[in-house]
Tab-separated table of C-alpha atoms and ligand atoms in Angstrom:
chain	number	residue	atom	x	y	z
A	1	GLY	CA	17.038	-3.069	-30.007
A	2	SER	CA	17.092	-0.763	-26.815
A	3	LEU	CA	13.801	0.153	-25.970
A	4	ASP	CA	12.697	3.655	-26.239
A	5	ASP	CA	11.961	6.173	-22.715
A	6	LEU	CA	8.554	7.300	-21.737
A	7	HIS	CA	9.072	9.458	-18.811
A	8	ILE	CA	6.357	10.574	-16.151
A	9	GLY	CA	6.457	13.031	-13.207
A	10	GLY	CA	5.391	11.297	-9.968
A	11	ILE	CA	4.604	14.103	-6.825
A	12	PHE	CA	3.952	11.373	-3.562
A	13	PRO	CA	3.462	12.433	-0.424
A	14	ILE	CA	6.461	10.976	1.416
A	15	ALA	CA	8.363	12.953	4.146
A	16	GLY	CA	6.707	14.946	7.029
A	17	LYS	CA	3.161	12.905	8.267
A	18	GLY	CA	2.251	12.207	4.801
A	19	GLY	CA	-0.906	13.622	4.362
A	20	TRP	CA	-2.932	11.322	5.712
A	21	GLN	CA	-2.413	7.953	6.683
A	22	GLY	CA	-1.565	5.980	4.019
A	23	GLY	CA	-0.118	8.372	1.701
A	24	GLN	CA	3.320	6.991	2.587
A	25	ALA	CA	2.345	3.872	1.011
A	26	CYS	CA	1.110	5.126	-2.584
A	27	MET	CA	4.927	5.507	-3.941
A	28	PRO	CA	5.630	2.042	-2.857
A	29	ALA	CA	2.698	1.026	-4.455
A	30	ALA	CA	3.380	2.973	-7.887
A	31	LYS	CA	6.645	1.376	-8.451
A	32	LEU	CA	5.310	-2.058	-8.617
A	33	ALA	CA	3.139	-1.514	-11.480
A	34	LEU	CA	5.465	0.448	-13.159
A	35	ASP	CA	7.715	-3.218	-12.862
A	36	ASP	CA	4.458	-4.441	-13.902
A	37	VAL	CA	3.228	-2.689	-16.899
A	38	ASN	CA	7.203	-2.828	-18.363
A	39	LYS	CA	6.579	-6.913	-17.985
A	40	GLU	CA	3.624	-6.282	-19.983
A	41	LYS	CA	5.443	-7.681	-22.984
A	42	ASN	CA	2.864	-6.005	-25.432
A	43	LEU	CA	1.471	-3.316	-23.908
A	44	LEU	CA	4.333	-0.776	-24.950
A	45	PRO	CA	6.222	-2.231	-27.332
A	46	GLY	CA	9.881	-1.187	-28.011
A	47	TYR	CA	9.190	1.425	-25.096
A	48	ARG	CA	9.667	1.623	-20.964
A	49	LEU	CA	7.852	3.437	-19.303
A	50	ILE	CA	10.234	5.656	-16.237
A	51	LEU	CA	8.752	7.651	-13.333
A	52	HIS	CA	10.735	10.008	-11.688
A	53	SER	CA	9.773	10.562	-8.029
A	54	ASN	CA	9.538	13.462	-5.658
A	55	ASP	CA	8.387	14.432	-2.511
A	56	SER	CA	5.923	17.017	-1.599
A	57	GLU	CA	5.171	16.177	2.031
A	58	CYS	CA	1.335	16.560	0.835
A	59	GLU	CA	2.062	20.104	1.022
A	60	PRO	CA	1.041	22.721	-2.444
A	61	GLY	CA	4.307	24.737	-2.024
A	62	LEU	CA	6.903	21.986	-1.921
A	63	GLY	CA	4.889	20.266	-5.261
A	64	ALA	CA	4.884	23.217	-7.129
A	65	SER	CA	8.633	22.947	-6.674
A	66	VAL	CA	9.089	19.739	-7.584
A	67	MET	CA	6.646	20.159	-10.706
A	68	TYR	CA	8.978	22.911	-11.452
A	69	ASN	CA	12.478	21.192	-11.506
A	70	LEU	CA	10.260	17.683	-13.406
A	71	LEU	CA	9.326	20.421	-16.090
A	72	TYR	CA	12.685	22.664	-16.308
A	73	ASN	CA	14.972	19.322	-16.213
A	74	LYS	CA	15.048	16.898	-19.435
A	75	PRO	CA	14.008	14.728	-19.803
A	76	GLN	CA	10.878	15.984	-21.199
A	77	LYS	CA	7.917	13.976	-19.080
A	78	LEU	CA	4.985	13.556	-20.763
A	79	MET	CA	2.178	12.991	-17.908
A	80	LEU	CA	2.437	13.926	-14.227
A	81	LEU	CA	1.054	12.325	-10.810
A	82	ALA	CA	-0.134	13.861	-7.709
A	83	GLY	CA	-1.576	12.858	-4.455
A	84	CYS	CA	-2.784	15.184	-1.656
A	85	SER	CA	-5.952	17.342	-2.953
A	86	THR	CA	-3.660	20.398	-2.033
A	87	VAL	CA	-0.961	19.217	-3.998
A	88	CYS	CA	-2.693	18.073	-6.997
A	89	THR	CA	-4.886	21.670	-7.275
A	90	THR	CA	-1.739	23.302	-7.650
A	91	VAL	CA	0.010	20.488	-10.243
A	92	ALA	CA	-3.608	20.555	-12.071
A	93	GLU	CA	-3.887	24.431	-12.125
A	94	ALA	CA	-0.513	25.129	-14.139
A	95	ALA	CA	-0.023	21.464	-15.811
A	96	LYS	CA	-2.648	23.109	-18.370
A	97	MET	CA	0.362	25.274	-19.837
A	98	TRP	CA	2.371	22.300	-20.453
A	99	ASN	CA	0.022	20.078	-22.285
A	100	LEU	CA	0.370	17.801	-19.321
A	101	ILE	CA	-2.721	15.714	-18.712
A	102	VAL	CA	-2.110	15.313	-14.643
A	103	LEU	CA	-3.524	12.270	-12.547
A	104	CYS	CA	-4.062	12.477	-8.723
A	105	TYR	CA	-4.292	8.777	-6.771
A	106	GLY	CA	-5.080	10.470	-3.858
A	107	ALA	CA	-7.231	13.481	-3.923
A	108	SER	CA	-10.820	13.532	-3.146
A	109	SER	CA	-11.532	17.622	-2.738
A	110	PRO	CA	-14.760	18.300	-4.924
A	111	ALA	CA	-13.251	21.470	-5.960
A	112	LEU	CA	-11.065	19.246	-8.610
A	113	SER	CA	-14.272	18.294	-10.018
A	114	ASP	CA	-14.132	21.767	-12.632
A	115	ARG	CA	-12.616	20.884	-16.097
A	116	SER	CA	-12.944	25.038	-16.199
A	117	ARG	CA	-10.025	25.367	-14.334
A	118	PHE	CA	-8.425	21.658	-14.286
A	119	PRO	CA	-8.974	21.070	-18.041
A	120	THR	CA	-6.074	18.059	-17.839
A	121	LEU	CA	-7.451	16.828	-14.471
A	122	PHE	CA	-8.410	12.719	-14.339
A	123	ARG	CA	-7.972	11.277	-10.639
A	124	THR	CA	-7.891	7.901	-9.760
A	125	HIS	CA	-9.419	8.206	-5.815
A	126	PRO	CA	-12.866	9.279	-6.153
A	127	SER	CA	-14.421	12.739	-5.095
A	128	ALA	CA	-15.835	13.446	-1.447
A	129	THR	CA	-19.045	13.724	-3.181
A	130	VAL	CA	-19.638	10.177	-3.890
A	131	HIS	CA	-20.693	9.302	-0.436
A	132	ASN	CA	-23.615	11.674	-1.395
A	133	PRO	CA	-25.740	9.878	-3.391
A	134	THR	CA	-25.337	6.673	-1.291
A	135	ARG	CA	-26.782	9.049	1.874
A	136	ILE	CA	-30.262	9.824	-0.078
A	137	LYS	CA	-30.477	6.519	-1.346
A	138	LEU	CA	-30.443	5.429	2.576
A	139	MET	CA	-32.528	8.328	3.497
A	140	LYS	CA	-35.324	7.019	0.953
A	141	LYS	CA	-34.729	3.530	2.262
A	142	PHE	CA	-35.323	3.836	5.734
A	143	GLY	CA	-38.126	6.970	4.966
A	144	TRP	CA	-36.306	9.486	6.553
A	145	SER	CA	-36.695	13.124	4.758
A	146	ARG	CA	-35.936	15.410	7.772
A	147	VAL	CA	-32.264	15.439	8.401
A	148	ALA	CA	-29.629	17.845	9.641
A	149	ILE	CA	-25.981	18.566	8.649
A	150	LEU	CA	-23.176	18.989	11.065
A	151	GLN	CA	-19.588	20.290	9.730
A	152	GLN	CA	-16.392	21.305	10.217
A	153	ALA	CA	-15.597	24.934	8.349
A	154	GLU	CA	-12.891	22.760	6.042
A	155	GLU	CA	-13.497	23.353	2.097
A	156	VAL	CA	-13.337	19.576	1.231
A	157	PHE	CA	-16.488	19.326	3.796
A	158	ILE	CA	-17.919	22.715	2.226
A	159	SER	CA	-18.009	21.443	-1.021
A	160	THR	CA	-19.706	18.140	-0.076
A	161	VAL	CA	-22.442	19.644	1.586
A	162	GLU	CA	-23.309	21.819	-1.221
A	163	ASP	CA	-23.513	18.862	-3.374
A	164	LEU	CA	-25.249	16.871	-0.512
A	165	GLU	CA	-27.905	20.617	0.168
A	166	ASN	CA	-28.181	20.223	-3.725
A	167	ARG	CA	-29.481	16.407	-4.046
A	168	CYS	CA	-31.648	16.605	-0.913
A	169	MET	CA	-33.827	19.141	-2.527
A	170	GLU	CA	-33.904	17.258	-5.827
A	171	ALA	CA	-34.894	14.325	-3.563
A	172	GLY	CA	-37.024	16.489	-1.893
A	173	ILE	CA	-35.403	15.487	1.790
A	174	GLU	CA	-35.701	18.879	4.230
A	175	ILE	CA	-32.698	20.106	5.576
A	176	VAL	CA	-33.818	21.316	9.524
A	177	THR	CA	-30.334	23.035	10.129
A	178	ARG	CA	-26.748	22.893	8.937
A	179	GLN	CA	-24.260	23.681	11.754
A	180	SER	CA	-20.602	24.628	11.107
A	181	PHE	CA	-17.645	24.780	13.818
A	182	LEU	CA	-14.012	25.424	13.609
A	183	SER	CA	-12.327	22.988	15.710
A	184	ASP	CA	-15.209	22.896	19.212
A	185	PRO	CA	-18.468	21.508	18.378
A	186	THR	CA	-20.577	22.511	21.539
A	187	ASP	CA	-22.220	25.215	20.098
A	188	ALA	CA	-23.232	23.270	16.764
A	189	VAL	CA	-24.598	20.224	18.314
A	190	ARG	CA	-26.495	22.114	20.891
A	191	ASN	CA	-28.480	24.183	18.026
A	192	LEU	CA	-28.719	20.608	16.475
A	193	ARG	CA	-30.983	19.488	19.832
A	194	ARG	CA	-32.765	22.679	19.727
A	195	GLN	CA	-33.845	22.048	16.237
A	196	ASP	CA	-34.503	18.686	17.887
A	197	ALA	CA	-32.527	17.183	14.740
A	198	ARG	CA	-33.336	12.830	14.679
A	199	ILE	CA	-30.702	12.247	11.523
A	200	ILE	CA	-27.511	14.032	11.007
A	201	VAL	CA	-25.000	14.026	8.562
A	202	GLY	CA	-21.663	14.423	10.207
A	203	LEU	CA	-18.913	15.992	8.360
A	204	PHE	CA	-15.482	16.356	9.938
A	205	TYR	CA	-11.927	15.027	9.782
A	206	VAL	CA	-11.233	12.355	12.963
A	207	VAL	CA	-10.061	14.579	15.262
A	208	ALA	CA	-13.069	16.696	15.384
A	209	ALA	CA	-14.830	13.392	15.118
A	210	ARG	CA	-13.494	12.708	18.492
A	211	ARG	CA	-14.779	15.958	19.903
A	212	VAL	CA	-18.522	15.755	18.125
A	213	LEU	CA	-18.427	12.477	19.948
A	214	CYS	CA	-18.170	13.738	23.040
A	215	GLU	CA	-20.201	16.248	22.424
A	216	MET	CA	-22.901	13.638	21.579
A	217	TYR	CA	-22.445	12.252	24.552
A	218	LYS	CA	-22.950	14.987	27.159
A	219	GLN	CA	-26.158	16.416	25.160
A	220	GLN	CA	-27.271	13.625	25.071
A	221	LEU	CA	-27.800	13.457	21.565
A	222	TYR	CA	-27.611	9.441	20.848
A	223	GLY	CA	-28.709	6.522	21.118
A	224	ARG	CA	-32.385	5.160	20.118
A	225	ALA	CA	-33.836	8.351	18.785
A	226	TYR	CA	-31.062	9.618	16.310
A	227	VAL	CA	-29.150	7.797	13.776
A	228	TRP	CA	-25.672	9.904	12.858
A	229	PHE	CA	-24.149	9.238	9.614
A	230	PHE	CA	-20.185	9.783	9.931
A	231	ILE	CA	-17.355	9.142	7.353
A	232	GLY	CA	-15.741	5.668	6.621
A	233	TRP	CA	-12.097	6.261	6.193
A	234	TYR	CA	-10.740	6.815	9.922
A	235	GLU	CA	-9.050	4.034	11.355
A	236	ASP	CA	-11.478	1.490	13.228
A	237	ASN	CA	-10.587	2.395	16.715
A	238	TRP	CA	-10.874	5.889	16.088
A	239	TYR	CA	-12.829	6.954	18.994
A	240	GLU	CA	-10.931	4.779	21.943
A	241	VAL	CA	-7.664	7.002	20.947
A	242	ASN	CA	-5.752	9.737	21.345
A	243	LEU	CA	-8.480	11.141	23.861
A	244	GLU	CA	-6.025	12.035	27.062
A	245	ASN	CA	-3.655	14.343	24.411
A	246	GLU	CA	-6.703	15.577	22.763
A	247	ASP	CA	-8.409	16.917	25.449
A	248	ILE	CA	-11.897	14.484	24.862
A	249	SER	CA	-13.042	14.476	28.685
A	250	CYS	CA	-15.153	11.796	27.652
A	251	THR	CA	-14.141	7.901	28.855
A	252	VAL	CA	-13.754	5.113	26.409
A	253	GLU	CA	-17.015	3.642	28.148
A	254	GLN	CA	-19.089	7.213	27.166
A	255	MET	CA	-17.189	6.956	23.944
A	256	ARG	CA	-18.374	3.480	22.704
A	257	MET	CA	-21.791	4.308	24.127
A	258	ALA	CA	-22.345	7.173	21.926
A	259	ALA	CA	-20.860	5.665	18.547
A	260	GLU	CA	-23.132	2.820	19.035
A	261	GLY	CA	-25.459	2.551	15.988
A	262	HIS	CA	-23.746	4.792	13.750
A	263	LEU	CA	-23.838	4.267	9.839
A	264	THR	CA	-20.477	5.115	7.763
A	265	THR	CA	-20.629	5.767	4.161
A	266	GLU	CA	-17.342	5.907	2.003
A	267	ALA	CA	-15.716	4.563	-1.439
A	268	LEU	CA	-14.187	1.562	-1.910
A	269	MET	CA	-11.023	1.727	-2.838
A	270	TRP	CA	-10.194	-2.267	-2.924
A	271	ASN	CA	-11.623	-4.490	-5.477
A	272	GLN	CA	-14.373	-6.389	-3.582
A	273	ASN	CA	-14.765	-9.519	-5.256
A	274	ASN	CA	-11.488	-12.378	-6.253
A	275	GLN	CA	-11.621	-11.581	-9.808
A	276	THR	CA	-8.267	-11.068	-11.555
A	277	THR	CA	-7.493	-7.918	-12.478
A	278	ILE	CA	-5.960	-6.439	-15.709
A	279	SER	CA	-2.387	-6.831	-13.774
A	280	GLY	CA	-2.997	-11.170	-13.492
A	281	MET	CA	-3.315	-10.148	-9.525
A	282	THR	CA	-6.303	-10.210	-7.653
A	283	ALA	CA	-7.174	-7.377	-5.066
A	284	ASP	CA	-5.959	-9.608	-2.538
A	285	GLY	CA	-2.677	-10.818	-4.240
A	286	PHE	CA	-2.081	-7.236	-4.844
A	287	ARG	CA	-2.305	-6.415	-1.102
A	288	LEU	CA	0.420	-9.326	-0.492
A	289	ARG	CA	2.963	-8.330	-2.814
A	290	LEU	CA	2.336	-4.457	-1.337
A	291	ASN	CA	2.713	-5.909	2.192
A	292	GLN	CA	5.559	-7.463	1.082
A	293	ALA	CA	7.564	-4.382	-0.600
A	294	LEU	CA	6.611	-2.287	2.263
A	295	LYS	CA	8.217	-4.339	4.885
A	296	GLU	CA	11.173	-4.080	2.353
A	297	GLU	CA	10.889	-0.368	2.731
A	298	GLY	CA	11.365	-0.646	6.739
A	299	PHE	CA	7.010	0.370	6.921
A	300	ASP	CA	5.666	-0.583	10.246
A	301	ILE	CA	2.666	-3.122	8.720
A	302	SER	CA	2.281	-4.539	12.563
A	303	ASN	CA	-1.266	-2.243	12.714
A	304	ASP	CA	-3.617	-4.210	12.848
A	305	ARG	CA	-5.536	-1.387	10.161
A	306	TYR	CA	-3.146	-2.595	7.414
A	307	PRO	CA	-4.292	-2.304	4.986
A	308	GLU	CA	-6.913	-0.089	5.756
A	309	GLY	CA	-4.171	1.837	7.045
A	310	TYR	CA	-2.895	2.034	3.127
A	311	GLN	CA	-6.205	2.103	1.369
A	312	GLU	CA	-5.244	4.458	-1.312
A	313	ALA	CA	-2.066	1.949	-1.989
A	314	PRO	CA	-4.593	0.776	-5.313
A	315	LEU	CA	-5.326	4.122	-6.130
A	316	ALA	CA	-1.800	4.879	-6.911
A	317	TYR	CA	-0.949	1.351	-8.213
A	318	ASP	CA	-3.862	1.550	-10.042
A	319	ALA	CA	-2.960	5.337	-12.017
A	320	VAL	CA	0.362	3.644	-13.135
A	321	TRP	CA	-1.564	1.004	-15.383
A	322	SER	CA	-3.663	4.007	-16.760
A	323	VAL	CA	-0.957	6.120	-18.132
A	324	ALA	CA	0.133	2.718	-19.554
A	325	LEU	CA	-2.856	2.364	-21.308
A	326	ALA	CA	-3.779	5.435	-22.173
A	327	PHE	CA	0.257	5.840	-23.420
A	328	ASN	CA	-0.690	2.242	-25.770
A	329	ARG	CA	-3.702	3.849	-26.773
A	330	SER	CA	-2.939	7.112	-27.984
A	331	MET	CA	0.231	5.765	-29.991
A	332	GLU	CA	-1.671	3.835	-32.027
A	333	ARG	CA	-3.652	6.364	-32.877
A	334	LEU	CA	-0.062	8.484	-33.644
A	335	ARG	CA	0.589	5.943	-35.533
A	336	HIS	CA	-1.670	6.836	-38.209
A	337	ARG	CA	-0.529	10.184	-38.588
A	338	ASN	CA	2.265	8.864	-38.507
A	339	LYS	CA	3.689	10.473	-35.350
A	340	THR	CA	4.615	9.044	-31.881
A	341	LEU	CA	4.416	10.418	-28.495
A	342	LYS	CA	8.299	10.536	-28.120
A	343	GLU	CA	7.766	14.114	-30.189
A	344	PHE	CA	5.756	15.480	-28.001
A	345	THR	CA	6.911	18.949	-26.134
A	346	TYR	CA	5.117	20.591	-23.919
A	347	ASN	CA	3.630	23.464	-26.666
A	348	ASP	CA	2.019	20.407	-28.711
A	349	LYS	CA	-1.817	20.232	-27.917
A	350	ASP	CA	-1.903	18.212	-30.531
A	351	ILE	CA	-0.621	15.069	-29.232
A	352	ALA	CA	-1.996	16.317	-25.614
A	353	ASP	CA	-5.351	15.786	-26.915
A	354	GLU	CA	-4.756	11.947	-28.037
A	355	ILE	CA	-3.571	11.219	-24.830
A	356	TYR	CA	-6.410	13.279	-23.126
A	357	ALA	CA	-8.481	10.796	-25.519
A	358	ALA	CA	-7.188	7.674	-24.356
A	359	MET	CA	-7.323	8.660	-20.819
A	360	ASN	CA	-11.102	10.092	-20.928
A	361	SER	CA	-11.762	6.495	-22.570
A	362	THR	CA	-10.170	4.724	-19.541
A	363	GLN	CA	-12.334	1.404	-18.633
A	364	PHE	CA	-10.258	-1.777	-16.672
A	365	LEU	CA	-10.841	-3.580	-13.860
A	366	GLY	CA	-8.174	-2.771	-11.439
A	367	VAL	CA	-7.458	-3.771	-7.983
A	368	SER	CA	-9.217	-0.892	-6.971
A	369	GLY	CA	-12.508	-2.044	-8.971
A	370	VAL	CA	-13.141	-0.572	-12.403
A	371	VAL	CA	-11.185	2.144	-13.321
A	372	ALA	CA	-12.976	4.680	-15.261
A	373	PHE	CA	-13.377	8.623	-15.871
A	374	SER	CA	-17.116	10.871	-15.719
A	375	SER	CA	-16.611	13.744	-18.287
A	376	GLN	CA	-14.900	15.647	-15.331
A	377	GLY	CA	-12.155	13.459	-15.180
A	378	ASP	CA	-14.167	11.883	-11.577
A	379	ARG	CA	-13.302	8.419	-10.860
A	380	ILE	CA	-16.414	6.722	-10.810
A	381	ALA	CA	-16.540	4.011	-7.921
A	382	LEU	CA	-18.608	1.914	-5.165
A	383	THR	CA	-19.757	2.982	-1.812
A	384	GLN	CA	-19.404	1.095	1.110
A	385	ILE	CA	-22.007	1.529	3.904
A	386	GLU	CA	-21.274	0.365	7.159
A	387	GLN	CA	-22.707	0.756	10.836
A	388	MET	CA	-21.234	0.083	14.384
A	389	ILE	CA	-22.947	-2.507	15.666
A	390	ASN	CA	-21.429	-4.002	19.426
A	391	GLY	CA	-18.363	-1.529	19.083
A	392	ARG	CA	-17.714	-3.225	15.593
A	393	TYR	CA	-18.136	-1.836	12.139
A	394	GLU	CA	-20.735	-4.498	10.337
A	395	LYS	CA	-21.102	-4.058	6.591
A	396	LEU	CA	-24.896	-3.474	5.883
A	397	GLY	CA	-24.303	-2.797	2.009
A	398	TYR	CA	-22.631	-1.876	-0.938
A	399	TYR	CA	-24.432	1.209	-3.483
A	400	ASP	CA	-23.672	1.815	-7.166
A	401	THR	CA	-24.707	5.344	-7.847
A	402	GLN	CA	-24.257	5.133	-11.793
A	403	LEU	CA	-26.707	1.669	-12.017
A	404	ASP	CA	-28.716	3.432	-8.870
A	405	ASN	CA	-28.149	-0.494	-7.618
A	406	LEU	CA	-28.096	-1.163	-3.591
A	407	THR	CA	-27.098	-4.129	-1.957
A	408	TRP	CA	-28.615	-4.477	0.870
A	409	LEU	CA	-26.627	-7.744	3.835
A	410	ASN	CA	-30.581	-6.902	6.341
A	411	SER	CA	-27.520	-6.917	8.919
A	412	GLU	CA	-28.377	-3.122	10.259
A	413	ARG	CA	-29.590	-3.426	13.846
A	414	TRP	CA	-31.855	0.021	15.548
A	415	ILE	CA	-31.006	0.292	19.459
A	416	GLY	CA	-34.772	0.840	19.910
A	417	GLY	CA	-35.391	-2.572	17.676
A	418	LYS	CA	-36.903	-0.056	15.190
A	419	VAL	CA	-35.981	2.553	12.663
A	420	PRO	CA	-35.361	5.893	14.094
A	421	GLN	CA	-38.014	8.589	13.451
A	422	ASP	CA	-36.631	11.716	11.361
A	423	ARG	CA	-39.151	13.264	13.836
A	424	THR	CA	-41.289	14.005	16.644
A	425	ILE	CA	-44.818	12.221	16.209
A	426	VAL	CA	-47.729	14.127	17.494
A	427	ARG	CA	-49.768	11.880	18.489
A	428	ARG	CA	-53.230	13.169	18.613
A	429	VAL	CA	-55.287	11.990	21.397
A	430	LEU	CA	-58.880	12.173	19.988
B	1	2BX	C1	-10.152	9.221	1.776
B	1	2BX	C2	-8.876	10.217	1.965
B	1	2BX	C3	-8.115	9.758	3.354
B	1	2BX	C4	-9.816	11.301	1.615
B	1	2BX	O1	-8.947	12.423	1.633
B	1	2BX	C5	-7.376	12.085	0.828
B	1	2BX	C6	-6.195	13.116	0.573
B	1	2BX	C7	-6.630	14.396	-0.099
B	1	2BX	O2	-7.952	14.574	-0.201
B	1	2BX	O3	-6.042	15.581	0.455
B	1	2BX	C8	-6.915	10.586	1.043
B	1	2BX	N1	-8.400	9.691	1.314
């Protein structure tokens, strides 16, 4: 017989600059997943999953208006997918009024880990706070118990630093100073020097990162006596590009000198080994298929950053699988009560609770790695640690926070040949 349709809404960053580099690859990735789940004959037997996509341009206002279009136009939607933090915040805060589960594939804001504000939110994109246990783990590994923080005054970094401060307290790590800046880091970097900061955690977007790096060079806050933690999701050669048009008054050579030796942490968004995932593909197989799909859609995938340039694509792909699996599981349970998902209406909390319960118990191997959510709906993810060695990022290891398991490759290199100290050592000459 003919298949019955299950409808979901999708809000994607497409036009505009797509929010973050790579946001535009999320809709093509979601469409690939839609084809795949609809081919699985025993995943949604008798049903076809239909995705109604709209463009948010990563703007919360536009995101809200496309959400209302999705809700006030037939057919009835069962769930909403969204991307950027600002759009996800707006959509997730409102969607509970329609008893809709929201699944965000591109939202990193720590503020979203809040069941009182977002009771129906899940996200396949990890929170920015996922870096913090890794930073603490490294501080302990290298014996650093006196650190400093330098951050850009942006919501995502303010809430990440609050979490980091709490974890430093618990770990007995002293924060000698926390400096923040809006766009010019000059004074903040000077204050780091005044406090004799040696181990510094830097939290800023990539444009601010270039300014910080040049300021580090000018104020000599780099080299053998310092360790900087930067964010790992900037594009690879981030410190060599746009110097002129961003008025960076350092040369590429000076930027490279200041950058040498810094550590980075980032959430893993591509499954690391060659295991076959739930879709039947390995992560590399997904990479090839995505590449093909992007080419067909006219994307420029010649840049060497591919797929890091589209690093969040696996999160959008796995989000659609999460939806299909949750519908499969909730349909099973509803059947015992002679109900089906097709009966869902926006004031049916009973079915919404079934979908919530099913989503809450998600656990499968996707192309982005194991997909599972915390009680706050946050993606549980591994982190990767790298170091800038001779102008190239080298992998140093991976950290699994859940198991407190650090996989270390012993490939770190210190400019002075030994681990930098977290303070000036005053030798008592007796
Ligand atoms: C790792 C990054 C670049 C963090 O910001 C996310 C976008 C957002 O949180 O709005 C996308 N992924």
